[in-house]
Short mmCIF file of C-alpha atoms and ligand atoms in Angstrom, two decimals:
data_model
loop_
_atom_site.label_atom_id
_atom_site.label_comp_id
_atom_site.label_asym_id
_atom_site.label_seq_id
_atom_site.Cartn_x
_atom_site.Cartn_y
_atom_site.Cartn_z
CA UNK A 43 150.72 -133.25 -8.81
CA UNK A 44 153.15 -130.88 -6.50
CA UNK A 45 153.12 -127.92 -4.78
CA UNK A 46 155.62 -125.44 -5.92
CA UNK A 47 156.60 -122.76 -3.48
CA UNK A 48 159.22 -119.03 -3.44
CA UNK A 49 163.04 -119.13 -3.10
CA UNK A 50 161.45 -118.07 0.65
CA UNK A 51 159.19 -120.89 1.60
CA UNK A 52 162.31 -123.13 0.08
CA UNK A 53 165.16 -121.31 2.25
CA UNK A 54 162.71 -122.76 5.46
CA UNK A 55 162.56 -126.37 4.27
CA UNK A 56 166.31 -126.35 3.30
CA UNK A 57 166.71 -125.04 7.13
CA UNK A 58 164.08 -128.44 7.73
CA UNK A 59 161.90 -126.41 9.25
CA UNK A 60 158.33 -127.75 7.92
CA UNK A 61 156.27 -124.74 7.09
CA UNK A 62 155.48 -122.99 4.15
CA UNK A 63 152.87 -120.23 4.63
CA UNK A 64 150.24 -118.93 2.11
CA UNK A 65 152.15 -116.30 0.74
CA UNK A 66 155.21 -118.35 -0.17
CA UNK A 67 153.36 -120.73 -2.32
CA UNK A 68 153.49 -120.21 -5.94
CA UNK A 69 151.25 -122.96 -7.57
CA UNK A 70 149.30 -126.20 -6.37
CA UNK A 71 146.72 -128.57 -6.26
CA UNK A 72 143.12 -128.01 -5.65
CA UNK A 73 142.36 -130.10 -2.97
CA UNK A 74 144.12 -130.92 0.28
CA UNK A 75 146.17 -134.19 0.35
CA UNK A 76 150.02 -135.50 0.40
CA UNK A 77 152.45 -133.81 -2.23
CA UNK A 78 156.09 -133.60 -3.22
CA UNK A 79 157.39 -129.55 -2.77
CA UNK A 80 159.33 -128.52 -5.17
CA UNK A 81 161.08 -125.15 -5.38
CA UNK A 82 162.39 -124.52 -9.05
CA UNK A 83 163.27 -127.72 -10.46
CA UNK A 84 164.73 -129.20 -7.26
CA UNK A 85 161.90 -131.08 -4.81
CA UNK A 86 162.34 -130.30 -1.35
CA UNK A 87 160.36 -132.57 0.16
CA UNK A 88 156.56 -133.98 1.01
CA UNK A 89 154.43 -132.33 2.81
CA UNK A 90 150.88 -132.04 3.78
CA UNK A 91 149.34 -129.45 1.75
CA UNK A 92 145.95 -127.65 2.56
CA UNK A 93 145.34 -124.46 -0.03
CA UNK A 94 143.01 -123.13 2.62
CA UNK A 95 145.39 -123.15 5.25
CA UNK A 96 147.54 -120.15 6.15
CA UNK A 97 150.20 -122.90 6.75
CA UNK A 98 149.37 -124.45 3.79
CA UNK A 99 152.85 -126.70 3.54
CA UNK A 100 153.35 -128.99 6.63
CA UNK A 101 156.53 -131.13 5.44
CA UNK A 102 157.09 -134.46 7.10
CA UNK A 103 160.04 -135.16 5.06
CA UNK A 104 163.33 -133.78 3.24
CA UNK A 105 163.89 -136.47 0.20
CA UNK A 106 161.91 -137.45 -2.34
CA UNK A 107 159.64 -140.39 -2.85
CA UNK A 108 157.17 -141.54 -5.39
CA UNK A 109 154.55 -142.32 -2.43
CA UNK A 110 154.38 -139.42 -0.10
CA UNK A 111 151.97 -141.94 1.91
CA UNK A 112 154.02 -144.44 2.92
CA UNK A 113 156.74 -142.21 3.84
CA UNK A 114 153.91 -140.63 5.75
CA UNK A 115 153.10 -144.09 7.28
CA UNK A 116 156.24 -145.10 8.00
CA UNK A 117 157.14 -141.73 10.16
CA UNK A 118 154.12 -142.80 12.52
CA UNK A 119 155.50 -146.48 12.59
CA UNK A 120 158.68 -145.34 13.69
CA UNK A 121 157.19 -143.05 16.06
CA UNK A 122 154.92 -145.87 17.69
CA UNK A 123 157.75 -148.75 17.75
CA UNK A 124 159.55 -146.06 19.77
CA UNK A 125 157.33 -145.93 22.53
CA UNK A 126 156.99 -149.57 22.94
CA UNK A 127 159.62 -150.16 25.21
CA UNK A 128 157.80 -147.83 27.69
CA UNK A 129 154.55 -149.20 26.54
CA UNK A 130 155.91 -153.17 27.89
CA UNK A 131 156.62 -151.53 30.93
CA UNK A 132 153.90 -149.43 31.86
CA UNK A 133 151.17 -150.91 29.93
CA UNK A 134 148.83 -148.93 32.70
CA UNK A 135 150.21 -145.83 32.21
CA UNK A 136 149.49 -142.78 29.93
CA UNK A 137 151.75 -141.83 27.34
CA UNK A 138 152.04 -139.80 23.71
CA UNK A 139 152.38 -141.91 21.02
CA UNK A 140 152.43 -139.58 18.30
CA UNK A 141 153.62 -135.97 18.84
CA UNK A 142 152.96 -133.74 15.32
CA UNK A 143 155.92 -132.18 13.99
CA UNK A 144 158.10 -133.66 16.91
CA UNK A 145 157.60 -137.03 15.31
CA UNK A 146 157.34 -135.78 12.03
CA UNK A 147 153.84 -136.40 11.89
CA UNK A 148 152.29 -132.96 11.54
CA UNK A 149 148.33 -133.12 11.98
CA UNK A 150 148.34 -135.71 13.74
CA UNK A 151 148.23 -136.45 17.92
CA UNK A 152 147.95 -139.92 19.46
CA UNK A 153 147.78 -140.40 22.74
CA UNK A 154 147.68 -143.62 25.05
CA UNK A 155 145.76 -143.77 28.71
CA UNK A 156 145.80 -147.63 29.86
CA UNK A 157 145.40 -149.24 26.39
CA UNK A 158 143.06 -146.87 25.13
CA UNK A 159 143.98 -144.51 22.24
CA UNK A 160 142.58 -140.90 21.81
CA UNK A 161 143.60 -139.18 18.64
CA UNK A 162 143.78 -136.06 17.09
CA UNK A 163 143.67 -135.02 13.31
CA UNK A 164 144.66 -131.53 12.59
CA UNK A 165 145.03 -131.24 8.73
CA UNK A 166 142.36 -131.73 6.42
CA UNK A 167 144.99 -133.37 4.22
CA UNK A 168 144.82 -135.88 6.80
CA UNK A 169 141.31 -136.46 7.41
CA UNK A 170 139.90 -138.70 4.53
CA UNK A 171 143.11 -141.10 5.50
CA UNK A 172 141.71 -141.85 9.35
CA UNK A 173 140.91 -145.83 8.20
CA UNK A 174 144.39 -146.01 6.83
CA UNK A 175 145.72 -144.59 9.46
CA UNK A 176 143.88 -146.76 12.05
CA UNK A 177 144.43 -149.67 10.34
CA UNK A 178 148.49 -148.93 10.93
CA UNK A 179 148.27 -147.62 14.63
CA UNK A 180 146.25 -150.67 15.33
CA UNK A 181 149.09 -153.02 13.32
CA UNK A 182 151.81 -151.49 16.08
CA UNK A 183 149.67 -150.93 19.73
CA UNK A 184 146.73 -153.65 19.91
CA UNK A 185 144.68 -150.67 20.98
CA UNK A 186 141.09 -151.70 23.43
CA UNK A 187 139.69 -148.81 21.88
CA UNK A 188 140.07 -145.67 19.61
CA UNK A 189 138.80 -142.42 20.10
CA UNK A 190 138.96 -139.61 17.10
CA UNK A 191 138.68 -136.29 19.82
CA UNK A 192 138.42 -134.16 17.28
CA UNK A 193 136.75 -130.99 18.97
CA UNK A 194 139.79 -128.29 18.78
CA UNK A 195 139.06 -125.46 17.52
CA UNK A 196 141.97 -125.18 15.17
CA UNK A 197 140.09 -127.67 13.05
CA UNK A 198 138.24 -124.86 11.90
CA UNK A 199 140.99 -123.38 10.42
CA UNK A 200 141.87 -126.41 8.20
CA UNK A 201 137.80 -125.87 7.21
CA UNK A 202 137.00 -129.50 9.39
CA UNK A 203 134.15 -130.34 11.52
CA UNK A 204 134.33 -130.82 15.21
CA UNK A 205 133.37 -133.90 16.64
CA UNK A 206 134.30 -136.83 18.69
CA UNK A 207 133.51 -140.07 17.15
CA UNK A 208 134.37 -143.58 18.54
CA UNK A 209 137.14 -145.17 15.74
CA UNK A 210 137.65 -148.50 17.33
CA UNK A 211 136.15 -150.82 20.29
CA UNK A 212 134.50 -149.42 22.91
CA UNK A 213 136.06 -146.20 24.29
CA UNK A 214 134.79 -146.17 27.72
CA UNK A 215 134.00 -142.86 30.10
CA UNK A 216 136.92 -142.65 32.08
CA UNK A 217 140.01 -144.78 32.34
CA UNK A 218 142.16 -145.20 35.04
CA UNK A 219 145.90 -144.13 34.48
CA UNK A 220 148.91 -145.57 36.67
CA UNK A 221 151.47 -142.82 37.09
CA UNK A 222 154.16 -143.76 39.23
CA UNK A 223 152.92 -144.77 42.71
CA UNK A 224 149.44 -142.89 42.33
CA UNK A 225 146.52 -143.71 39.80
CA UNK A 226 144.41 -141.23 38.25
CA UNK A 227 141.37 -140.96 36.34
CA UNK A 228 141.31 -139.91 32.65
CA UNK A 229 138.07 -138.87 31.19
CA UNK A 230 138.44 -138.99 27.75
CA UNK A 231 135.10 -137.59 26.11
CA UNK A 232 134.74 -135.23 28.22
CA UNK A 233 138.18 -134.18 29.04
CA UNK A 234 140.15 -131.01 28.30
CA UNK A 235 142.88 -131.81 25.23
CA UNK A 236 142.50 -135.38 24.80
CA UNK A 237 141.66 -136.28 28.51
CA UNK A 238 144.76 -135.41 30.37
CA UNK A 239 148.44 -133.66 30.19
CA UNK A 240 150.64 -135.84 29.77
CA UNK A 241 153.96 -133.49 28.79
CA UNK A 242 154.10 -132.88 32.85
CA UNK A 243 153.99 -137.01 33.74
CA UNK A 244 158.16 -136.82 34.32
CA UNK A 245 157.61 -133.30 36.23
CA UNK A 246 154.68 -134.42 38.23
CA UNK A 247 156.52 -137.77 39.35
CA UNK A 248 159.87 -135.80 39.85
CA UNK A 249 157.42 -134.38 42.58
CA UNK A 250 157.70 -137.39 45.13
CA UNK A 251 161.44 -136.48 45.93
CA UNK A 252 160.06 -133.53 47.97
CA UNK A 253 158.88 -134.05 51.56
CA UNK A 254 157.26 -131.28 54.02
CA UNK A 255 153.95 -129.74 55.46
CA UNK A 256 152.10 -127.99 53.21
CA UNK A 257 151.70 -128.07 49.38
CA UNK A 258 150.12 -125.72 47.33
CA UNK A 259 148.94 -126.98 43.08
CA UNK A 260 147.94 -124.04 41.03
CA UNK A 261 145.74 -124.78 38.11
CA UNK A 262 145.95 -128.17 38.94
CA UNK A 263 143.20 -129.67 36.16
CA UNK A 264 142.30 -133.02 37.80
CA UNK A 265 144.79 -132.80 40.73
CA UNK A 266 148.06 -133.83 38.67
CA UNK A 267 150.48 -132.38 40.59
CA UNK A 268 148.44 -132.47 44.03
CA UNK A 269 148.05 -136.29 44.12
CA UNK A 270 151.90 -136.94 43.80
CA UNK A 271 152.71 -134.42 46.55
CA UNK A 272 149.87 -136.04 49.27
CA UNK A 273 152.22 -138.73 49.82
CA UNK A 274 154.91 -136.11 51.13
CA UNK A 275 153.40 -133.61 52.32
CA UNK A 276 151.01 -132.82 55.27
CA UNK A 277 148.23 -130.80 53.80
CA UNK A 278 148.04 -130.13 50.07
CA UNK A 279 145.84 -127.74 48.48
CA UNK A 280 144.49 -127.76 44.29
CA UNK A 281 143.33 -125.03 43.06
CA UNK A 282 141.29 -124.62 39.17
CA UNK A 283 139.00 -122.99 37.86
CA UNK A 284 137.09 -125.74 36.61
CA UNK A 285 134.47 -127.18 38.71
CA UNK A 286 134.54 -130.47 36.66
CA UNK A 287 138.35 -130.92 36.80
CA UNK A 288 137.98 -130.63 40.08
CA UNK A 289 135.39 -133.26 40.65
CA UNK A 290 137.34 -135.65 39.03
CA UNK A 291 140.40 -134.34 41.53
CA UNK A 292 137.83 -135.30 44.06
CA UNK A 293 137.67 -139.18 43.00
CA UNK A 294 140.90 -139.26 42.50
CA UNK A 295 142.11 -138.05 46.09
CA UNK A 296 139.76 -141.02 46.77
CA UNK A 297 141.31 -143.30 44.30
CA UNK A 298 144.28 -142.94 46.05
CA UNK A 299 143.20 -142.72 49.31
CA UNK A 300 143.82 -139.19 50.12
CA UNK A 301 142.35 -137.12 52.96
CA UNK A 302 144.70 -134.60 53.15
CA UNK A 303 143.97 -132.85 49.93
CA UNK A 304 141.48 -129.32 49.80
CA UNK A 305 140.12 -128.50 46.87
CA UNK A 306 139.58 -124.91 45.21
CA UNK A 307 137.51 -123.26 42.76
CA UNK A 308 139.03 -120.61 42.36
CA UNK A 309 140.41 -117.79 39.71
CA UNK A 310 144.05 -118.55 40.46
CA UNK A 311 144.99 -114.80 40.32
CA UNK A 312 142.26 -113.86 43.18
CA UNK A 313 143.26 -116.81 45.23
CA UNK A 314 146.85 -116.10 44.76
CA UNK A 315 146.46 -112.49 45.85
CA UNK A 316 143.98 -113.72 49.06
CA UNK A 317 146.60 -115.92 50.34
CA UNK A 318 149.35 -112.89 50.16
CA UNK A 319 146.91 -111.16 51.87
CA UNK A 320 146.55 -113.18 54.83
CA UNK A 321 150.33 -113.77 54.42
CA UNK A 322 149.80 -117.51 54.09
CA UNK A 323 153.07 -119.87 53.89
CA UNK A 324 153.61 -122.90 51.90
CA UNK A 325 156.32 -125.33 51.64
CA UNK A 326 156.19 -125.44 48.01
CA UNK A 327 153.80 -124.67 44.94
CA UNK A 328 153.56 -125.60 41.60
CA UNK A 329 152.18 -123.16 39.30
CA UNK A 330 151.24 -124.94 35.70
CA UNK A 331 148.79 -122.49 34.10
CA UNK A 332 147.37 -122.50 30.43
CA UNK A 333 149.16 -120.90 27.66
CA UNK A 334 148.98 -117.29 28.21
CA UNK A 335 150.52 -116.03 25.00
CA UNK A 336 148.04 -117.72 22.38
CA UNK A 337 150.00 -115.30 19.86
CA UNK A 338 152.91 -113.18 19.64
CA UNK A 339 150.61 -110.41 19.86
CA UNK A 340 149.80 -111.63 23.04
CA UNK A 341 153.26 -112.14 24.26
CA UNK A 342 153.64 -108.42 26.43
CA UNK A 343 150.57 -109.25 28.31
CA UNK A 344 151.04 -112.78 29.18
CA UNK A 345 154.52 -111.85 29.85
CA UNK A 346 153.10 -110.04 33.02
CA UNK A 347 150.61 -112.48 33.75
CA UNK A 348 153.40 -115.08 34.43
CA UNK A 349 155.21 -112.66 36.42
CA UNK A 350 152.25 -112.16 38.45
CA UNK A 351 151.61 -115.47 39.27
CA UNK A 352 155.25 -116.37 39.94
CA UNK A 353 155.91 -113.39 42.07
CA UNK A 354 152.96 -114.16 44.16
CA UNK A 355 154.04 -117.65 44.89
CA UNK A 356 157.81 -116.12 45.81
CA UNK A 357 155.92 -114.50 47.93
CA UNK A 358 154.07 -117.62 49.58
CA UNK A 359 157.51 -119.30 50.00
CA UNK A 360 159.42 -119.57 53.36
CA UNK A 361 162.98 -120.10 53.45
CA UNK A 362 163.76 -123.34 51.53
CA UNK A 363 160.67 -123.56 49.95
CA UNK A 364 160.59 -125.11 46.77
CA UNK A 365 158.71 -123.49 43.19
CA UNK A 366 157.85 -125.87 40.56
CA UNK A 367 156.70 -123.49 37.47
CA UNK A 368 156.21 -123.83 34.25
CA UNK A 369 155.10 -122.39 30.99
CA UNK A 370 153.67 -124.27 27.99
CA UNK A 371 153.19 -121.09 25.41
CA UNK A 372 156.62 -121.24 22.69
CA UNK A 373 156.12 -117.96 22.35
CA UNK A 374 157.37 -117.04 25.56
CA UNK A 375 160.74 -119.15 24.90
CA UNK A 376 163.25 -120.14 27.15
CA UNK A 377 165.16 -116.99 27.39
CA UNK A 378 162.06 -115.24 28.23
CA UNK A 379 161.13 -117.58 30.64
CA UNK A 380 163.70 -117.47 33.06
CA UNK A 381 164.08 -113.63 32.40
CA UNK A 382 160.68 -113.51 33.98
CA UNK A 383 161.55 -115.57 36.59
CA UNK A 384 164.33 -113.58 37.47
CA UNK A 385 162.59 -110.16 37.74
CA UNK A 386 160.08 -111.82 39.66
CA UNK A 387 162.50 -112.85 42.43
CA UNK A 388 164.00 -109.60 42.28
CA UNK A 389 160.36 -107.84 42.95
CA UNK A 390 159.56 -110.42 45.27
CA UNK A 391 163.12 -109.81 47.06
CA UNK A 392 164.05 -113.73 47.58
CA UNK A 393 167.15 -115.06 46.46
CA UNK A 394 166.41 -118.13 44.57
CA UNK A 395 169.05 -120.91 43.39
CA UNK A 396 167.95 -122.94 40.73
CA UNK A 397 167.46 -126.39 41.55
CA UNK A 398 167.05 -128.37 37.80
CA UNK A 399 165.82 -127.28 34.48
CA UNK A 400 163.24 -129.09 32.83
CA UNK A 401 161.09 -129.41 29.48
CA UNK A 402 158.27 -131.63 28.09
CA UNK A 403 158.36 -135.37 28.72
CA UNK A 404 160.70 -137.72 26.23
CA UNK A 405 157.20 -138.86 24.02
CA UNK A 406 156.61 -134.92 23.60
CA UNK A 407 160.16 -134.55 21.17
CA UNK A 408 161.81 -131.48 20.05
CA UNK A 409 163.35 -130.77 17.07
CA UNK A 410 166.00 -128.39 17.30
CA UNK A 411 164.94 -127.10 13.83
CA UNK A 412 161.57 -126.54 15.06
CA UNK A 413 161.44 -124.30 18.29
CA UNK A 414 158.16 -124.29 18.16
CA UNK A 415 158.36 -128.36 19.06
CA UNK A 416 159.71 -127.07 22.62
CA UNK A 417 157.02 -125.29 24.22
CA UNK A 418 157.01 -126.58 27.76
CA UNK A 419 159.55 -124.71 30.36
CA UNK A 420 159.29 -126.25 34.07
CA UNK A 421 161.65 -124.61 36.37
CA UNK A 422 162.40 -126.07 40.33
CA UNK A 423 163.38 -123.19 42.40
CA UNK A 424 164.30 -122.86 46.20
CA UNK A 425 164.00 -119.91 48.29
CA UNK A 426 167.01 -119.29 49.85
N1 SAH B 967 148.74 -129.19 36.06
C1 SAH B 967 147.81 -129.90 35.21
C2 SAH B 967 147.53 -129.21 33.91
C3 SAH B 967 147.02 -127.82 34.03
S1 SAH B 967 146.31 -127.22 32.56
C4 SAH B 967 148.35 -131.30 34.92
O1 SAH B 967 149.53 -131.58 35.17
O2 SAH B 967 147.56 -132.13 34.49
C5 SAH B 967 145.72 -125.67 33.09
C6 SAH B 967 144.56 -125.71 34.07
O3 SAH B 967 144.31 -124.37 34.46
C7 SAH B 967 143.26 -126.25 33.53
O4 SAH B 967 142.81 -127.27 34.38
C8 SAH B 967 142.28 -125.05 33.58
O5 SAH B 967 140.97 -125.44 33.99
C9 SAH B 967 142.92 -124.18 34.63
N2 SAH B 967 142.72 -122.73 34.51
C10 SAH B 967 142.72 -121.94 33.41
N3 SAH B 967 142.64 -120.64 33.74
C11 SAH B 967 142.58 -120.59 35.10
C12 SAH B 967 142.51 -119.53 36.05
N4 SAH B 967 142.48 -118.25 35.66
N5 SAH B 967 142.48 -119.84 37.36
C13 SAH B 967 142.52 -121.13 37.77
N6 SAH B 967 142.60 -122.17 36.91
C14 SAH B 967 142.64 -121.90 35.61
#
């Protein structure tokens, strides 16, 4: 069995990027599951194929093979031995272990929180392999437990339930994560994605190099950021609209021991625009909201939304303060970013030197053939 697709759908994989939409496929099987892609005679590839997808050809490889599984395997061996170096030396720590199309594993996320494992299966092609694909994680990280956290709503798109189901030992409530000199807590049933962010982990610790008296973390989830700047800074404040996030920020100022952090609920647009309004000053701020731009159709509106938000905090800056800002939505790509950046300086009338330009951590790869792999921007700016 194969999945044939158009000259069009072919002219992507040939340009290795891995998907095929709906429209470019010509012929396939029935059912969901592993093929070879073939375009004319010649086969392009293997991919995960899902006829009820709208990307219904997710290739994880360019050559051909009689056992698309192995292959398959083998990708999230490689992907797994290549964390284990880190793994040796953090064994505490939190880290991805399998990244999707990044590790040319599409459908599938893995994270690791302190020798627990919290996975993700996005393709139904992918779905009735879970033992096999235990069984092989298990092989390469001696896991103490495995959670399946599979609750996103894409699912629904693939035609897959959502549920969370223990895989493996016993997955317990929370887990406590070692992250450079602070420890935080990971709750991984209840958590959002599969308990915590861990793209930011090399931005958040890149956060102890700054010193000074007050600290401001916007959308700060369970007080990422925050915790890394109380050792530097005076006063910090978190801010999130989530009132469970922030509980868990709570324990984890306390975890640390913390006093100096104040916690927010807050909209972060209102509280932005309060603190303006009382012409409040900060030392530096981190702004790390959601994706804005879900969609390209989106992308106008979101576009202002981050320019808000950015030229707010400008705002909030004295001289020499420091912006740490990011945005985790590929459609608003690089370019874009930093052309939003710029006009917001301009409205906000600083003069701002860039101080480093950063991305997602080293387990979150990009493929240059896949933009879509580099979603995360994280700029540090100073005021000048
Ligand atoms: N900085 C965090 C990740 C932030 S994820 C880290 O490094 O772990 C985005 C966060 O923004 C989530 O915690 C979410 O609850 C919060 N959020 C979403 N919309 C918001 C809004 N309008 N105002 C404040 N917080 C918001």
């Amino acid at each position: 069995m194969k999945v044939r697709i158009s000259p069009k759908g072919a002219a992507r994989l040939l340009a290795r990027h891995p998907w095929v939409y709906k429209s470019d496929v010509l012929e396939g099987p029935a059912n969901p599951g592993l093929y070879p892609v073939q375009a004319g005679r010649k086969t392009l590839g293997l991919a995960l194929y899902n006829p009820a997808s709208e990307i219904t050809v997710r290739a994880f490889s360019f050559e051909e093979s009689p056992d698309p599984l192995e292959v398959w395997l083998a990708n999230l061996r490689q992907a797994l031995r290549q964390r284990q170096a880190a793994l040796a030396q953090e064994p505490e720590g939190g880290y991805r272990l399998a990244h999707a199309e990044g590790d040319l594993l599409p459908g599938l996320v893995l994270d690791y929180y302190a020798g627990h494992g919290v996975l993700q299966i996005g393709s139904a092609a992918l779905e009735p392999l879970m033992p096999r694909l235990v069984q092989v994680i298990l092989e390469e990280i001696p896991l103490r437990s495995l959670l399946a956290k599979n609750d996103q709503k894409s699912r629904l798109l693939e035609g897959l339930p959502l549920e969370v189901r223990v895989l493996q030992g016993a997955v317990p409530e929370k887990v406590v994560v070692q992250e450079g000199a602070i420890r935080y807590q990971v709750e991984l049933y209840q958590g959002q994605k599969t308990g915590a962010f861990l793209d930011q982990r090399d931005n958040r610790l890149r956060m102890e190099g700054f010193r000074g008296q007050s600290a401001l973390d916007v959308f700060s989830y369970h007080g990422s950021f925050a915790l890394h700047l109380a050792r530097g800074f005076t006063q910090v404040t978190a801010v999130d609209s989530s009132a469970a996030a922030l509980e868990r920020a709570q324990e984890n100022a306390q975890l640390n021991g913390f006093d100096n952090l104040t916690l927010h609920e807050a909209n972060a647009f209102d509280f932005l625009r309060k603190e303006e309004r009382r012409q409040a000053r900060y030392d530096l701020i981190v702004l790390d909201p959601p994706a804005f731009a879900k969609s390209k159709r989106d992308l106008e509106r979101a576009y202002a939304a981050y320019k808000e938000i950015n030229l707010r905090a400008l705002k909030l800056l004295g001289r020499g303060g420091i912006l740490a800002t990011a945005s985790c939505s590929h459609h608003l790509g690089e370019p874009l970013f930093y052309q939003m950046l710029t006009e917001a300086a301009a409205d906000a009338q600083r003069t701002v030197r860039v101080l480093e330009k950063r991305g997602q951590g080293w387990d979150h790869p990009v493929l240059l053939n896949v933009p879509e792999t580099h979603y995360l921007k994280f700029a540090l700016l100073q005021v000048l």
